[in-house]
mmCIF file of C-alpha atoms and ligand atoms in Angstrom:
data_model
loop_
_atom_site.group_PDB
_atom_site.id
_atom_site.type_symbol
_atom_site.label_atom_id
_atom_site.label_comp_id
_atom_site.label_asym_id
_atom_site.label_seq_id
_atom_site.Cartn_x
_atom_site.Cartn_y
_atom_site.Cartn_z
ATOM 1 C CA UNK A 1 -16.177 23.889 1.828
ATOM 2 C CA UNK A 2 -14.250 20.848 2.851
ATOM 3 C CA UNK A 3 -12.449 18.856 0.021
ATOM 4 C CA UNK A 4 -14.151 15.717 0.269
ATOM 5 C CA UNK A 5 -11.836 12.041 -0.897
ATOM 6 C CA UNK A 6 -13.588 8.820 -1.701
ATOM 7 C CA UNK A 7 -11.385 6.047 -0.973
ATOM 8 C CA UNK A 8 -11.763 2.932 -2.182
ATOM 9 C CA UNK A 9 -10.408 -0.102 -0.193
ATOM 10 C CA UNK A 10 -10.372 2.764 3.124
ATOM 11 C CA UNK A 11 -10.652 -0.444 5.479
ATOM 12 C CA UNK A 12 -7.555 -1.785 4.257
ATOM 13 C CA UNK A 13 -3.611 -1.353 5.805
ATOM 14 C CA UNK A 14 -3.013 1.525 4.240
ATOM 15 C CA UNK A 15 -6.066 2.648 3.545
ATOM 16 C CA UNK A 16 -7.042 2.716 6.631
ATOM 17 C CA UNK A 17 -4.176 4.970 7.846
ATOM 18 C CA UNK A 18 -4.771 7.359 4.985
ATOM 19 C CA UNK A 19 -7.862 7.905 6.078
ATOM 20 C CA UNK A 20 -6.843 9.140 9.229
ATOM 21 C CA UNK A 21 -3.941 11.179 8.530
ATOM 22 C CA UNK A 22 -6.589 12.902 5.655
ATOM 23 C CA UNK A 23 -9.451 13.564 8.220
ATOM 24 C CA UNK A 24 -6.772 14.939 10.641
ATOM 25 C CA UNK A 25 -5.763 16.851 7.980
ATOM 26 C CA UNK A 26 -9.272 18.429 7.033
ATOM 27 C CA UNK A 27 -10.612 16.204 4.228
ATOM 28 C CA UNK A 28 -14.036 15.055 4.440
ATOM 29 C CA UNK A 29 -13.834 11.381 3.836
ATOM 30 C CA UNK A 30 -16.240 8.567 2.001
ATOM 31 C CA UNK A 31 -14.788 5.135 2.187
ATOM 32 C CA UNK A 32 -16.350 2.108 -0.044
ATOM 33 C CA UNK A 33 -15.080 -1.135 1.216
ATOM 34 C CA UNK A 34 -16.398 -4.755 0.691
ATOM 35 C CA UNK A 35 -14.063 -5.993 3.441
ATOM 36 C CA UNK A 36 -12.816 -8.663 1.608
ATOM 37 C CA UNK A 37 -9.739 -8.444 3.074
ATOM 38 C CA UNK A 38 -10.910 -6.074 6.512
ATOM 39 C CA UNK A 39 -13.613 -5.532 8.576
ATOM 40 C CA UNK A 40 -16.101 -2.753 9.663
ATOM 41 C CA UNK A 41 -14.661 -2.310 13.134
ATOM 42 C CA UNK A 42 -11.209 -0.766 11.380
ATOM 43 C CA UNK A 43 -13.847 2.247 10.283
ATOM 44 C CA UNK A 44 -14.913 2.716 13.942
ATOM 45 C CA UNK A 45 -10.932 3.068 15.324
ATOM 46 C CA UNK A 46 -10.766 5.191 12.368
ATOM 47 C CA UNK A 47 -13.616 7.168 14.087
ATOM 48 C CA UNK A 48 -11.972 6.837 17.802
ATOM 49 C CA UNK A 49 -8.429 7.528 16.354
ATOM 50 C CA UNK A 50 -9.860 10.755 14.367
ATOM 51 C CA UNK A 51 -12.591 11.824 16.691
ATOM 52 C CA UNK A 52 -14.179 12.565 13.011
ATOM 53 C CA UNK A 53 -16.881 11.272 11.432
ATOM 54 C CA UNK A 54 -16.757 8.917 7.995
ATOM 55 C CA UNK A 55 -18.578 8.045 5.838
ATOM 56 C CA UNK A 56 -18.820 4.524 4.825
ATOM 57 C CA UNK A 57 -20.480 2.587 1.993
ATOM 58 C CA UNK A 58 -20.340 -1.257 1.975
ATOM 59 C CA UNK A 59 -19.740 -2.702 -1.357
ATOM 60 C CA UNK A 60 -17.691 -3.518 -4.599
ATOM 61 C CA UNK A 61 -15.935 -0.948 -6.621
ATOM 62 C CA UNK A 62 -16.803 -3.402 -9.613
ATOM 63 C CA UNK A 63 -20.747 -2.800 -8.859
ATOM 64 C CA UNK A 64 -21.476 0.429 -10.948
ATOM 65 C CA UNK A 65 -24.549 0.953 -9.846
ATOM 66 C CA UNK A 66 -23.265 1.597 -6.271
ATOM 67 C CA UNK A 67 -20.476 4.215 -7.903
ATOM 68 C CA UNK A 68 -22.868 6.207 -9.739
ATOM 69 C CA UNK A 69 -24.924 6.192 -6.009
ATOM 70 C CA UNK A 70 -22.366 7.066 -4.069
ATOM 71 C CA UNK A 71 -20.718 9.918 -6.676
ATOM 72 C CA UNK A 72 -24.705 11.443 -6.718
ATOM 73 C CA UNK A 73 -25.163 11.932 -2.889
ATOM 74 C CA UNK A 74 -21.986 12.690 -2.022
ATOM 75 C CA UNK A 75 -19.440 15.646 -4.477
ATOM 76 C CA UNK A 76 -16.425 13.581 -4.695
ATOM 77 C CA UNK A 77 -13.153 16.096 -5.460
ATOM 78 C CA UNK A 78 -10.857 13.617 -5.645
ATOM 79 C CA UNK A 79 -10.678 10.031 -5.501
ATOM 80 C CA UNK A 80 -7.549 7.251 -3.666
ATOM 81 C CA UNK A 81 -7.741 3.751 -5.450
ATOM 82 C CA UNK A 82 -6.489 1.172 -3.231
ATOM 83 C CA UNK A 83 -9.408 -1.342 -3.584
ATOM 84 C CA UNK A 84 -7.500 -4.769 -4.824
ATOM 85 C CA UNK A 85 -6.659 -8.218 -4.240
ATOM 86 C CA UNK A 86 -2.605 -8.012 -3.277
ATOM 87 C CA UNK A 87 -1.267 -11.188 -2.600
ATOM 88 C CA UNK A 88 1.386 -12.368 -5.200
ATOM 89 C CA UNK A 89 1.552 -16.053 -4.551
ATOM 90 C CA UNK A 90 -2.471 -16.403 -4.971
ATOM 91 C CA UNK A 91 -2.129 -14.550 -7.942
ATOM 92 C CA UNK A 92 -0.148 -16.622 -9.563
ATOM 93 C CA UNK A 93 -2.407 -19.948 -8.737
ATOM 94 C CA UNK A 94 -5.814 -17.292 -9.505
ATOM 95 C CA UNK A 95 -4.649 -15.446 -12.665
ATOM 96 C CA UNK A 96 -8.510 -14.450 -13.543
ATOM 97 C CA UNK A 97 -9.759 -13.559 -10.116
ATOM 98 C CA UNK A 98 -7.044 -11.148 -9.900
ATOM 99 C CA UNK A 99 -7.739 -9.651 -13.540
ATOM 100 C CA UNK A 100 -11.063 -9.131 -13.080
ATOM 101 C CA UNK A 101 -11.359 -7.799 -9.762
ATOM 102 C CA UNK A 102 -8.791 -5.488 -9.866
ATOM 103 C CA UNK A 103 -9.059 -4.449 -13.778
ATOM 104 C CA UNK A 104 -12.645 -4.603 -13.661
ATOM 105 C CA UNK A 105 -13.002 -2.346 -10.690
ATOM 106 C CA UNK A 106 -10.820 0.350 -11.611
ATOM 107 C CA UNK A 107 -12.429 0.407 -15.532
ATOM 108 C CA UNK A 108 -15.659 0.638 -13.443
ATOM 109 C CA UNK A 109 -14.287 3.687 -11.228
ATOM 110 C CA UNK A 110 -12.221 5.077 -14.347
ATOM 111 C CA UNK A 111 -16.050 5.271 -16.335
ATOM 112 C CA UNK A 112 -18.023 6.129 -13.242
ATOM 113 C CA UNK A 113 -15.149 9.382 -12.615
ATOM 114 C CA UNK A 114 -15.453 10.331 -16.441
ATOM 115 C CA UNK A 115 -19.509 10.475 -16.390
ATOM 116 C CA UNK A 116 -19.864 12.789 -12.712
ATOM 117 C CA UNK A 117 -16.382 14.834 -14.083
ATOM 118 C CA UNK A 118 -14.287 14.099 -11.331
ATOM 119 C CA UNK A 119 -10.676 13.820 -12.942
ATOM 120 C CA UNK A 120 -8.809 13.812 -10.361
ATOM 121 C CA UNK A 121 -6.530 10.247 -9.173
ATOM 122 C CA UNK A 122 -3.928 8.774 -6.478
ATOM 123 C CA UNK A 123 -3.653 5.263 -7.693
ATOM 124 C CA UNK A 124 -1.842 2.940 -5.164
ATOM 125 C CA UNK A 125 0.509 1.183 -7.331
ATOM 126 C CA UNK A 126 3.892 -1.012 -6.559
ATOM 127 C CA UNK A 127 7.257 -1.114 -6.654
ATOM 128 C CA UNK A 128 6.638 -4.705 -7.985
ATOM 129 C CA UNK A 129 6.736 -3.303 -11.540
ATOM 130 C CA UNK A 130 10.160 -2.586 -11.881
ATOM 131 C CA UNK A 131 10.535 -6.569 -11.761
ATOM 132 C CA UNK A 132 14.347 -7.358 -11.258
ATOM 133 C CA UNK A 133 16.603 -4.020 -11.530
ATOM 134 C CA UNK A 134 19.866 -3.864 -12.554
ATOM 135 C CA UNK A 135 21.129 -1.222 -10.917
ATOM 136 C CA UNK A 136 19.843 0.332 -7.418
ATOM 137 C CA UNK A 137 18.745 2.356 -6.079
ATOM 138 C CA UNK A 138 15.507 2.433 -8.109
ATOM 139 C CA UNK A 139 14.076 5.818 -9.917
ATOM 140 C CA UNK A 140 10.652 6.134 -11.794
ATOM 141 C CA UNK A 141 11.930 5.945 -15.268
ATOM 142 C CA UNK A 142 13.684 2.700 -14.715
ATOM 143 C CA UNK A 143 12.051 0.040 -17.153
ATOM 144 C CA UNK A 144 8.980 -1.807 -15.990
ATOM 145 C CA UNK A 145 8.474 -5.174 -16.086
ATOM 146 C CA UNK A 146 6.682 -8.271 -13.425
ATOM 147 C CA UNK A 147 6.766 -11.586 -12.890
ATOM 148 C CA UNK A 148 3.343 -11.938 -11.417
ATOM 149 C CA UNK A 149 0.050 -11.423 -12.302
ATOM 150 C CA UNK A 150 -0.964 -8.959 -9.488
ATOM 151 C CA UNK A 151 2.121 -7.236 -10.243
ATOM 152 C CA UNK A 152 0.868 -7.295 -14.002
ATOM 153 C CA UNK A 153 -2.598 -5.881 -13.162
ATOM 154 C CA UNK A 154 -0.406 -3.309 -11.622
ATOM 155 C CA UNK A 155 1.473 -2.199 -14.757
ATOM 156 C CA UNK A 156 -1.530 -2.551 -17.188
ATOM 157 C CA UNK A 157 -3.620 -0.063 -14.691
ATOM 158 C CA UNK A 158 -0.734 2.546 -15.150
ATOM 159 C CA UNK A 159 -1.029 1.679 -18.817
ATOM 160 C CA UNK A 160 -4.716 2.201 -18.667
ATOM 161 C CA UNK A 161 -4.306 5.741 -17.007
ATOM 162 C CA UNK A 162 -1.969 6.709 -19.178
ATOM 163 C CA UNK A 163 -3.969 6.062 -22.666
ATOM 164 C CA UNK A 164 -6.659 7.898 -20.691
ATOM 165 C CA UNK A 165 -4.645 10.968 -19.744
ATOM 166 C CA UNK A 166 -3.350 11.162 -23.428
ATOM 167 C CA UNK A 167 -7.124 10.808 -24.473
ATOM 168 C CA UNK A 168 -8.324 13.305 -22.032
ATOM 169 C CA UNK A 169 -5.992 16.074 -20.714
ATOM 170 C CA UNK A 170 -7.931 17.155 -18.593
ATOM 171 C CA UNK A 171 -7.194 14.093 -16.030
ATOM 172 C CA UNK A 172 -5.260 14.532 -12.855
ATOM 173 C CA UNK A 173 -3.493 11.406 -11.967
ATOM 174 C CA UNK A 174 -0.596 10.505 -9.289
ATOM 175 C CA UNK A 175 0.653 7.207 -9.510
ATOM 176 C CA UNK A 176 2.294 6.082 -5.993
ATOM 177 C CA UNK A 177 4.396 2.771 -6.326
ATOM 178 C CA UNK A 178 5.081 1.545 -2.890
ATOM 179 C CA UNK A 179 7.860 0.065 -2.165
ATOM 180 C CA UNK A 180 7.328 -2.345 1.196
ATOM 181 C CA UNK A 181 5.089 -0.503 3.792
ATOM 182 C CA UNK A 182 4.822 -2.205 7.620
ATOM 183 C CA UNK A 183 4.535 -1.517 10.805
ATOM 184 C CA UNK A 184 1.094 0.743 12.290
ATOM 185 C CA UNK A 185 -0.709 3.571 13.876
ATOM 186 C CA UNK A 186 1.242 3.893 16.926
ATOM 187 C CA UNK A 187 -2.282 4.552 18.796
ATOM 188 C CA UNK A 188 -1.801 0.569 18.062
ATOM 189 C CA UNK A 189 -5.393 0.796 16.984
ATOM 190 C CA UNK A 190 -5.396 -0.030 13.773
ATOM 191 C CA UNK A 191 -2.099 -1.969 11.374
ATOM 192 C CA UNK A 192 -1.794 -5.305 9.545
ATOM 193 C CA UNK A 193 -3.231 -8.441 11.057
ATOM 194 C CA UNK A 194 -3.829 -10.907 8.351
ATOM 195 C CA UNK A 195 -6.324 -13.596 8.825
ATOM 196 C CA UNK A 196 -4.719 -16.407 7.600
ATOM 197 C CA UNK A 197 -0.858 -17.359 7.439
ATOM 198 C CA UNK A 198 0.903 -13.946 6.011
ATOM 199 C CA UNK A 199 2.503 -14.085 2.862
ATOM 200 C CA UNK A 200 4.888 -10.958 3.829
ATOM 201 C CA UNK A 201 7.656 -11.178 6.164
ATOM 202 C CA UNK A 202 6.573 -8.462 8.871
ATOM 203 C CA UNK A 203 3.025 -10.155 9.272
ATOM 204 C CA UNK A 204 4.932 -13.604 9.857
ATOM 205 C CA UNK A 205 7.728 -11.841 12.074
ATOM 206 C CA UNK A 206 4.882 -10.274 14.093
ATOM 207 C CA UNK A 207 3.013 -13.724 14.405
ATOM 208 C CA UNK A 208 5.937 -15.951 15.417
ATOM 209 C CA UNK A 209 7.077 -13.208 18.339
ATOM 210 C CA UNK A 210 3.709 -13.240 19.588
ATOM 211 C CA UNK A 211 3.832 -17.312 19.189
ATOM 212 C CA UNK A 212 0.906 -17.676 17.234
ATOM 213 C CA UNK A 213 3.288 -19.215 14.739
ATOM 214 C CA UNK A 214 6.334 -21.344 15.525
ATOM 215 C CA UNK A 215 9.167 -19.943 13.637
ATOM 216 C CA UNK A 216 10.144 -18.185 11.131
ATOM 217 C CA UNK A 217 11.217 -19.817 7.436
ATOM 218 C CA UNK A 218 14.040 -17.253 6.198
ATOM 219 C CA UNK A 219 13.641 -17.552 2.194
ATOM 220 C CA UNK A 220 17.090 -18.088 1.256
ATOM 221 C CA UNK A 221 20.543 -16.980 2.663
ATOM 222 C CA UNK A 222 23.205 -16.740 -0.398
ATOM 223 C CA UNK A 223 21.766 -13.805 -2.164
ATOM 224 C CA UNK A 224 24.631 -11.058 -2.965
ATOM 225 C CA UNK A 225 23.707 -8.909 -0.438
ATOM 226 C CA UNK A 226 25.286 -7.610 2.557
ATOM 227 C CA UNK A 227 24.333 -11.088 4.807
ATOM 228 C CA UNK A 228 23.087 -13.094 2.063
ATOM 229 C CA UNK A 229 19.057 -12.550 2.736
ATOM 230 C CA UNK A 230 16.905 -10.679 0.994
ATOM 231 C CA UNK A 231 17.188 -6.315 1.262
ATOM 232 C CA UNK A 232 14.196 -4.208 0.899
ATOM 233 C CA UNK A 233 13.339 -0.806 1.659
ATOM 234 C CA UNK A 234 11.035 -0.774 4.388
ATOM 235 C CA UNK A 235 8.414 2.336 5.001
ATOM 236 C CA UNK A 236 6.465 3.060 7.831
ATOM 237 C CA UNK A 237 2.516 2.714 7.295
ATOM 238 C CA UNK A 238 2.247 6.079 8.469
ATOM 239 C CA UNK A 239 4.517 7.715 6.700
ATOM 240 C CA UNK A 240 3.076 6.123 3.448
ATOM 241 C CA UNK A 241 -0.193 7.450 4.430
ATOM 242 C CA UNK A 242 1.435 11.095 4.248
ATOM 243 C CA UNK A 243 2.477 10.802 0.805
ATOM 244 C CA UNK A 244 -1.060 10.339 0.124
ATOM 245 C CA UNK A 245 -2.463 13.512 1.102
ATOM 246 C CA UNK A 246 0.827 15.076 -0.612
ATOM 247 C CA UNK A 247 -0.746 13.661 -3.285
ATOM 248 C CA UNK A 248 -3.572 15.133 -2.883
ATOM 249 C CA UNK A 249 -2.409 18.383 -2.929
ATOM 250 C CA UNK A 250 -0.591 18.069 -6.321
ATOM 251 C CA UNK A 251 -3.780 16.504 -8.087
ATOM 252 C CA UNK A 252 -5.709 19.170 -6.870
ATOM 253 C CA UNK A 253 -3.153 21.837 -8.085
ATOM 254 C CA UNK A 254 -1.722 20.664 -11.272
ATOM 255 C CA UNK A 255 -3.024 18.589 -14.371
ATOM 256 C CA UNK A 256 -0.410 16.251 -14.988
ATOM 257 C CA UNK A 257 0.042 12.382 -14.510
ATOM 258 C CA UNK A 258 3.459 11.529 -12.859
ATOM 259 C CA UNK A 259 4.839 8.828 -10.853
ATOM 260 C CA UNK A 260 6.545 8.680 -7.142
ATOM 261 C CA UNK A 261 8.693 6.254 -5.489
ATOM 262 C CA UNK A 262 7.199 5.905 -2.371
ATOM 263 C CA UNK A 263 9.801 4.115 -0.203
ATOM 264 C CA UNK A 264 13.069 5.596 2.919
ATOM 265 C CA UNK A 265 15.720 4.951 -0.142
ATOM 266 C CA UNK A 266 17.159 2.433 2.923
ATOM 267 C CA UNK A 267 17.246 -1.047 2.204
ATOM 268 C CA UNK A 268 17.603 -3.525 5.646
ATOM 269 C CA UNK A 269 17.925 -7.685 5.115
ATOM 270 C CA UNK A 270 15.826 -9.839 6.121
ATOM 271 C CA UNK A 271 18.357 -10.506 9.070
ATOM 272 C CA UNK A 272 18.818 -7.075 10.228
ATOM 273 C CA UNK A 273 15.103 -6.485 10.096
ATOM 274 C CA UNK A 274 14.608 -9.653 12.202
ATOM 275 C CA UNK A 275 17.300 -8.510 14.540
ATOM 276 C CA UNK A 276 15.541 -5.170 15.108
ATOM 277 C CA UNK A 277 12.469 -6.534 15.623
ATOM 278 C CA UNK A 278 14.170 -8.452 18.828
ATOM 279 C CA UNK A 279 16.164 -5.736 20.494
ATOM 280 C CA UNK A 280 12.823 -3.361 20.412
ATOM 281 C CA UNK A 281 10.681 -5.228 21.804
ATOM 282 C CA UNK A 282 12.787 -7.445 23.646
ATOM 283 C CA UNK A 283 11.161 -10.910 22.285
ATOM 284 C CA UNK A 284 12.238 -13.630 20.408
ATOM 285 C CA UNK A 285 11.790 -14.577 16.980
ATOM 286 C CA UNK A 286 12.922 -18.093 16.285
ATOM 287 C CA UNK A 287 13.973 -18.674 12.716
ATOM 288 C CA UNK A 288 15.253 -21.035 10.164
ATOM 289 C CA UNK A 289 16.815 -20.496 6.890
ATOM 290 C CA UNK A 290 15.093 -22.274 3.672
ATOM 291 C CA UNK A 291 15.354 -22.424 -0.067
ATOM 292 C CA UNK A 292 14.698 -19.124 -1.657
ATOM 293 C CA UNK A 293 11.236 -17.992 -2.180
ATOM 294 C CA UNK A 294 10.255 -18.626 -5.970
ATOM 295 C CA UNK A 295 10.463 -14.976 -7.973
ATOM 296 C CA UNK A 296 12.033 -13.490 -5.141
ATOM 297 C CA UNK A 297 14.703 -10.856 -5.919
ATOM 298 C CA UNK A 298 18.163 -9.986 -4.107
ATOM 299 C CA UNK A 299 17.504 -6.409 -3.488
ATOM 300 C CA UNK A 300 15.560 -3.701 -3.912
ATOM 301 C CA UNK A 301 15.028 0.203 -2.844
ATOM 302 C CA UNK A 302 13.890 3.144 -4.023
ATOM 303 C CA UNK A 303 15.489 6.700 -4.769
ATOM 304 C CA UNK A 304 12.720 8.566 -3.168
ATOM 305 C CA UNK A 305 14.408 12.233 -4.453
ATOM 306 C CA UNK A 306 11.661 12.759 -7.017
ATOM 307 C CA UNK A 307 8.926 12.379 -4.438
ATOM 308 C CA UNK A 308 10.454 15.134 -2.728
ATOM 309 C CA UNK A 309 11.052 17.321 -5.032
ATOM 310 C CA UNK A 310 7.798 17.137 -6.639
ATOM 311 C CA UNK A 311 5.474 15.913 -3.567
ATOM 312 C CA UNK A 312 7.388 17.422 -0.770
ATOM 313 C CA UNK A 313 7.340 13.950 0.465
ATOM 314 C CA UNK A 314 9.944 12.650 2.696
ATOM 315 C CA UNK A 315 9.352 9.267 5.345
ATOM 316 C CA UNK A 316 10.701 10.077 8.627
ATOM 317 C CA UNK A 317 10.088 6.993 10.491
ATOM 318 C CA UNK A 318 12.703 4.567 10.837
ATOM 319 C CA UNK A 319 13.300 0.981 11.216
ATOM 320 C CA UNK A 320 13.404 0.703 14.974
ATOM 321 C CA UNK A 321 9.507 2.624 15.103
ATOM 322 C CA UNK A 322 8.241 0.212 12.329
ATOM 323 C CA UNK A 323 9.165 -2.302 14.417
ATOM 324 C CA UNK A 324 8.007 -0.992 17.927
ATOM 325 C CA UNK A 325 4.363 -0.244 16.192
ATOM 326 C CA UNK A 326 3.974 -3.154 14.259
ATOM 327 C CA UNK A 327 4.023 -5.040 17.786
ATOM 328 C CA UNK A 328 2.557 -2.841 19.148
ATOM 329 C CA UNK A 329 -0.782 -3.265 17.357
ATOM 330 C CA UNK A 330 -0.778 -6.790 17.860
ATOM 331 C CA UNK A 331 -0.248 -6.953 21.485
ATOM 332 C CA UNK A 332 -3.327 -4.235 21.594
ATOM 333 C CA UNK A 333 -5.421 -6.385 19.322
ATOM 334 C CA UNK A 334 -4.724 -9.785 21.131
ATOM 335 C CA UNK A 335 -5.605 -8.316 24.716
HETATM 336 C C1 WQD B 401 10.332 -9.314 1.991
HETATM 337 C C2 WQD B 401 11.606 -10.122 2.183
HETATM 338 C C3 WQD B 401 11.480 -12.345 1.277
HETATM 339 C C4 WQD B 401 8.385 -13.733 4.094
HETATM 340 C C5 WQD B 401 5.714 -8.071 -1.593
HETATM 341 C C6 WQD B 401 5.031 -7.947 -2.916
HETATM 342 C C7 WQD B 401 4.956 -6.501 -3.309
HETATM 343 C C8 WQD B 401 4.321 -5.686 -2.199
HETATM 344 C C9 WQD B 401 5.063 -5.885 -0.884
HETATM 345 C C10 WQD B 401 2.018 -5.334 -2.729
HETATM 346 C C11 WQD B 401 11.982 -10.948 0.952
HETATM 347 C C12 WQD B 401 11.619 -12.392 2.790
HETATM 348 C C13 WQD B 401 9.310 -12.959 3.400
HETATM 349 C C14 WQD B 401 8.842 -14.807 4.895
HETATM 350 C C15 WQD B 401 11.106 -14.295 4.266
HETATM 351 N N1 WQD B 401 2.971 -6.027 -2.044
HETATM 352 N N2 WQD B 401 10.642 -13.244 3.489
HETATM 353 N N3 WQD B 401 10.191 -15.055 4.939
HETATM 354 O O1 WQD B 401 8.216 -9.869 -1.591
HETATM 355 O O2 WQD B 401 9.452 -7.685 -1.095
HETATM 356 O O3 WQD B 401 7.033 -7.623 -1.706
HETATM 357 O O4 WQD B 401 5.050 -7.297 -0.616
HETATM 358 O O5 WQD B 401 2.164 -4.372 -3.422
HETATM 359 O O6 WQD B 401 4.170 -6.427 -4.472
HETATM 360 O O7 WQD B 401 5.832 -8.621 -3.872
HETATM 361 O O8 WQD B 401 7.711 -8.517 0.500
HETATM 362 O O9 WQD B 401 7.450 -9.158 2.852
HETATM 363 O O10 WQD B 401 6.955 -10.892 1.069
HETATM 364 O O11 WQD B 401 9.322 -10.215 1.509
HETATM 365 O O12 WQD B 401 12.322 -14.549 4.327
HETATM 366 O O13 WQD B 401 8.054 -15.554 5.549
HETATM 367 O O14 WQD B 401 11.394 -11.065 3.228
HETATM 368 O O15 WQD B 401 12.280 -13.349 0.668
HETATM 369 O O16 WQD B 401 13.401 -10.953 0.863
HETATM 370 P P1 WQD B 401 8.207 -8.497 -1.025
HETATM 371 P P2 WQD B 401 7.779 -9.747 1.527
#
């Protein structure tokens, strides 16, 4: 009998490529999705990526009706929570939409796993709430704190799990806090194409190089790092999307909650990254340097040792390939 994963938000970036690298892996997989921020044709490349079949149920993870539906026709073993609104700058100017939807739902999933007894967790959380580190690189007992309200529904969801793990031992949780995943399946099938202007910088880099925006605002220059603009540790989509299914594995195997840096432990500027991005695919990327982003930090990467040692979970893919794919799916889409 095939273990079978409901994953919430499995039209998204990343969920998307976690479903596939599950279903190639053997999973059965149920994906609810209200494509607020996707569409239904990402679950049909799934499909032609995979050559497997998922399936898919259109709707909120806040509606509980719907959850208690889709956990009676389908045995759920484990569940991936990626279902939420991400976008910092919006949270900040829509404090309530982001509470709700994203506390709401996962109180409504949280409930709806306690009545059909399935206990078992990978919740996709940040690396947004260690706030501003002091030292670097970053491990998971580093203190938490954020400067944002999505990263703040972030850190009161961990909260929330933990309470209920205390409350209920017999919960299986893995907490994965990402640190900044780009780039796509190199199939160039499915990736990160953002509607509207992109908030992040690969989106934007991606955008301007394919001239669908004019240049490229650098957010600030005289940061203490190695050229002055921002460093973060970038991690292939794909490679993200494998420390899923390890994740998988140890919530199926042991009762514990625990949680993983998921990041290279490499941090690149916003320069180098930008530089990259030219020499691999040979295009330009016009840029200009601004004032520094508000609640921007200098630097930040992970120490992705305990991930390994307790996931088996190492990225492989490096800069130059995030680059290459991310591209790569956006030339594909556009023709
Ligand atoms: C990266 C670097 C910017 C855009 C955010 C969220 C985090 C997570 C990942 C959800 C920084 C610079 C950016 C641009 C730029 N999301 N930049 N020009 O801010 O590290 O993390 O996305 O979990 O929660 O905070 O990612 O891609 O926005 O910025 O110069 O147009 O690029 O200053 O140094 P960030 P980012």
């Amino acid at each position: 009998m095939k273990t079978k994963v409901l994953v919430t938000g499995g039209a998204g970036f990343i969920g998307s490529h976690t479903c596939c690298i599950l279903l190639e892996a053997g999973y059965e997989v149920v994906v609810i999705d209200n494509f607020s921020n996707s569409s239904p044709n990402v679950v049909e490349k799934i499909k032609e990526i995979t050559g497997k079949d998922v399936v898919l149920y259109e709707g909120n993870v806040c509606d509980k009706s719907l959850l208690k539906t889709i956990f009676e026709k389908e045995k759920i073993d484990v569940v991936i929570h990626f279902a939420a609104f991400k976008a910092v700058g919006e949270s900040v100017r829509l404090p309530l939409k982001y509470y709700r939807n994203n506390l709401d739902s996962t109180i409504t999933l949280l409930e709806v796993m306690e009545e059909e007894n399935c206990k078992r967790l990978v919740f996709s959380s940040s690396a947004t709430v260690y706030g501003s580190p002091k030292t670097l690189p970053i491990k998971e007992d580093f203190p938490l704190s954020t400067t944002n309200p999505y990263g703040t529904t972030k850190l009161m969801i961990e909260q929330i799990l933990k309470d209920l793990k205390i409350a209920d031992d017999d919960w299986s949780i893995a907490i994965l806090r990402y640190f900044n995943p780009i780039g796509a399946h190199p199939s160039g099938l499915i990736g990160e194409n953002p509607n509207d202007i992109p908030n992040n910088l690969m989106p934007y880099i991606v955008k301007v190089a394919n001239k669908e925006l004019e240049i490229l605002s650098i957010f600030g220059d005289d940061y203490n790092t190695k050229d002055g603009t921002g460093v973060r540790d970038y991690i292939h989509v794909v490679d993200l999307a494998k420390g899923h299914e390890k994740a998988i594995e140890k919530v199926l195997k042991e009762k514990k909650l625990d949680c993983y840096n998921l990041g290279t432990g490499e941090g690149y500027s916003v320069l180098e990254l930008v530089e990259t991005f030219q020499k691999v695919n040979e295009v330009d990327v016009p840029y200009k340097i601004v004032q520094r982003r508000a609640g921007d930090i200098a630097s930040c990467y992970a120490d992705p040792s305990y991930a390994l040692k307790e996931l088996g979970f190492k990225a492989e893919k490096g800069i130059e390939e995030m680059c290459r794919d991310a591209y790569n799916f956006v030339k594909k889409s556009k023709n």
